[in-house]
Amino acid sequence: MNSSAISPTDLNFALEQDNYDPQAHFRGRFHFPETESGESFIYFSGNSLGLQPDTAEQYITEELDAWKKLGVEGHLNAKRPWLPYHELLTQYTAEIAGAFEKEVVVMNSLTVNLHLLMTSFYRPKGKRKKILIEDNAFPSDRYAVQSQLKIHGNHPKEGLIILNPDQGDTITTEWIFDCFHHHGHEIALVLIGGVNYYTGQAFDMKAITKKAHEYGCLVGFDLAHGAGNLHLKLHDWDVDFAAWCGYKYLNGGPGAPSGVFIHERHLGKSDIPRFEGWWGHDKSTRFQMPDKFVPTATAEAWQLSNPPIFSMASLLASLEIFHEAGIESLRKKSEKLTSYLELLLKSELNEHITIITPVSVRGRGCQLSIRLKNPIYNTIDILREKGAVCDWRDPDVLRVAPVPLYNSFADCHQFVHILKEILNGS
Ligand SMILES: *Cc1c(COP(=O)(O)O)cnc(C)c1O
């Protein structure tokens, strides 16, 4: 390979990168939405809804078929029996979370799981009542956290500590430490988006967890934008709990079920406050339905209901591809791909934009958030007309996510070319 001879702004550079990319073939495992003229969109919205894996339809159809032909017996006799269906996702989910299998479970949807987890891990007592979140937290997380404060009789505003950015749009780890220094003894729970949905900042979860524990706070992360994006090591980082959705980077399809991580030190306890249901009961006696609830000794103790098979089927299809590709190598490609997009944006569009996502590779995942200096009102529609799908946040931020599983270096090149045309008014 002699890409050094070609300028990175040359399309041939991108094509050559794709040519030598050992992960490039995974692109063929996903369905790309198409323009009216039948061309694939440049799809940079995998941070909102991941693309459909090629096996998803088959996996869902197989379950529809099993239901058609077996009725209730599908619970035991389907090719993938429904009773333990969620267990098919456990190993792959543990790989993505960097966890032991017993520490993860796939169930419900994200906000529901945040509530279930806060029921267990937000335990205000005495002076220690507050919840620490980041500025620009996803609105649903703010609602969830504030309603938890209210349920415990705390003030929904005064009970919150919101971390504001201290360096441009970034919240530095030092600043977070400073907050613990001043407020650590009042904080019951830290609940931060591991990757902020708006700025794309990835937090140093290991350092934050360690510091928070020194001050006696429990720590949870919303990993809606972290799962399937970063190389997570939730167990080693000693995080207390985390949850994420299955439909963003994990490509499980609209409303796909959510993943949950609970550190092993919290497992196997019967005295932990927890909403309970039959699917969390010890498997050996679940169907005898005894009066007394005996929790499963794993994160499954938090399950309430029997799992939604159809929506798990498409998530399974995607997780198999993640397993094949390996999250560690995907992350390596991701770092290159996003750095390449950043390089192009800076060299081609510097006078028009500021990238508000941290520059350091450790401080971000695959997403770049681009602030337009002179925002054009319908940028997102024009981008779409020209064949690129991404996301707009008023008043001036474009969020683009080159996803390592299915985006290419050529996608980055074409995207910047299109954006340049728009911003140059041509
Ligand atoms: C996408 C997202 C959600 C969505 O919540 P659902 O319960 O899946 O609707 C919540 N929080 C964050 C941080 C998100 O990015």
mmCIF file of N, CA, C and O and ligand atoms in Angstrom, residues 110-111 138 140-141 197 222 224-225 245 247-248, ligand 1:
data_model
loop_
_atom_site.group_PDB
_atom_site.id
_atom_site.type_symbol
_atom_site.label_atom_id
_atom_site.label_comp_id
_atom_site.label_asym_id
_atom_site.label_seq_id
_atom_site.Cartn_x
_atom_site.Cartn_y
_atom_site.Cartn_z
ATOM 1 N N LEU A 110 -34.900 1.131 27.073
ATOM 2 C CA LEU A 110 -33.866 1.798 27.857
ATOM 3 C C LEU A 110 -34.402 2.590 29.059
ATOM 4 O O LEU A 110 -33.946 2.408 30.187
ATOM 5 N N THR A 111 -35.361 3.468 28.818
ATOM 6 C CA THR A 111 -35.805 4.328 29.916
ATOM 7 C C THR A 111 -36.459 3.493 31.019
ATOM 8 O O THR A 111 -36.290 3.769 32.215
ATOM 9 N N PHE A 138 -29.570 13.506 27.549
ATOM 10 C CA PHE A 138 -30.738 13.222 26.720
ATOM 11 C C PHE A 138 -31.998 13.520 27.540
ATOM 12 O O PHE A 138 -32.089 13.145 28.705
ATOM 13 N N SER A 140 -34.917 12.330 27.875
ATOM 14 C CA SER A 140 -35.584 11.224 28.566
ATOM 15 C C SER A 140 -34.861 10.882 29.865
ATOM 16 O O SER A 140 -35.491 10.576 30.884
ATOM 17 N N ASP A 141 -33.547 10.957 29.847
ATOM 18 C CA ASP A 141 -32.780 10.652 31.060
ATOM 19 C C ASP A 141 -33.053 11.694 32.142
ATOM 20 O O ASP A 141 -33.151 11.379 33.326
ATOM 21 N N TYR A 197 -24.960 12.248 23.780
ATOM 22 C CA TYR A 197 -25.637 12.122 22.475
ATOM 23 C C TYR A 197 -25.450 13.377 21.627
ATOM 24 O O TYR A 197 -25.474 13.304 20.402
ATOM 25 N N ASP A 222 -25.569 5.664 31.183
ATOM 26 C CA ASP A 222 -26.468 5.416 30.067
ATOM 27 C C ASP A 222 -25.586 5.262 28.836
ATOM 28 O O ASP A 222 -24.919 6.216 28.423
ATOM 29 N N ALA A 224 -26.505 4.415 25.715
ATOM 30 C CA ALA A 224 -27.252 4.426 24.446
ATOM 31 C C ALA A 224 -26.307 4.736 23.289
ATOM 32 O O ALA A 224 -26.430 4.160 22.212
ATOM 33 N N HIS A 225 -25.346 5.637 23.524
ATOM 34 C CA HIS A 225 -24.400 6.010 22.467
ATOM 35 C C HIS A 225 -23.019 5.389 22.675
ATOM 36 O O HIS A 225 -22.069 5.745 21.980
ATOM 37 N N CYS A 245 -29.673 1.109 24.629
ATOM 38 C CA CYS A 245 -30.757 0.617 23.792
ATOM 39 C C CYS A 245 -30.208 -0.292 22.697
ATOM 40 O O CYS A 245 -29.015 -0.266 22.387
ATOM 41 N N TYR A 247 -31.244 -0.361 19.510
ATOM 42 C CA TYR A 247 -31.564 0.042 18.126
ATOM 43 C C TYR A 247 -30.624 1.071 17.534
ATOM 44 O O TYR A 247 -30.738 1.390 16.362
ATOM 45 N N LYS A 248 -29.701 1.620 18.330
ATOM 46 C CA LYS A 248 -28.760 2.601 17.762
ATOM 47 C C LYS A 248 -27.584 1.824 17.143
ATOM 48 O O LYS A 248 -27.768 1.162 16.138
HETATM 49 C C1 LIG B 1 -31.717 7.165 22.493
HETATM 50 C C2 LIG B 1 -31.624 7.490 23.924
HETATM 51 C C3 LIG B 1 -32.680 7.213 24.789
HETATM 52 C C4 LIG B 1 -33.964 6.632 24.282
HETATM 53 O O1 LIG B 1 -34.687 6.012 25.281
HETATM 54 P P1 LIG B 1 -35.762 4.877 24.944
HETATM 55 O O2 LIG B 1 -36.231 4.470 26.267
HETATM 56 O O3 LIG B 1 -35.057 3.803 24.174
HETATM 57 O O4 LIG B 1 -36.841 5.492 24.102
HETATM 58 C C5 LIG B 1 -32.504 7.516 26.132
HETATM 59 N N1 LIG B 1 -31.349 8.057 26.586
HETATM 60 C C6 LIG B 1 -30.312 8.330 25.757
HETATM 61 C C7 LIG B 1 -29.055 8.939 26.293
HETATM 62 C C8 LIG B 1 -30.429 8.074 24.410
HETATM 63 O O5 LIG B 1 -29.430 8.373 23.583
#
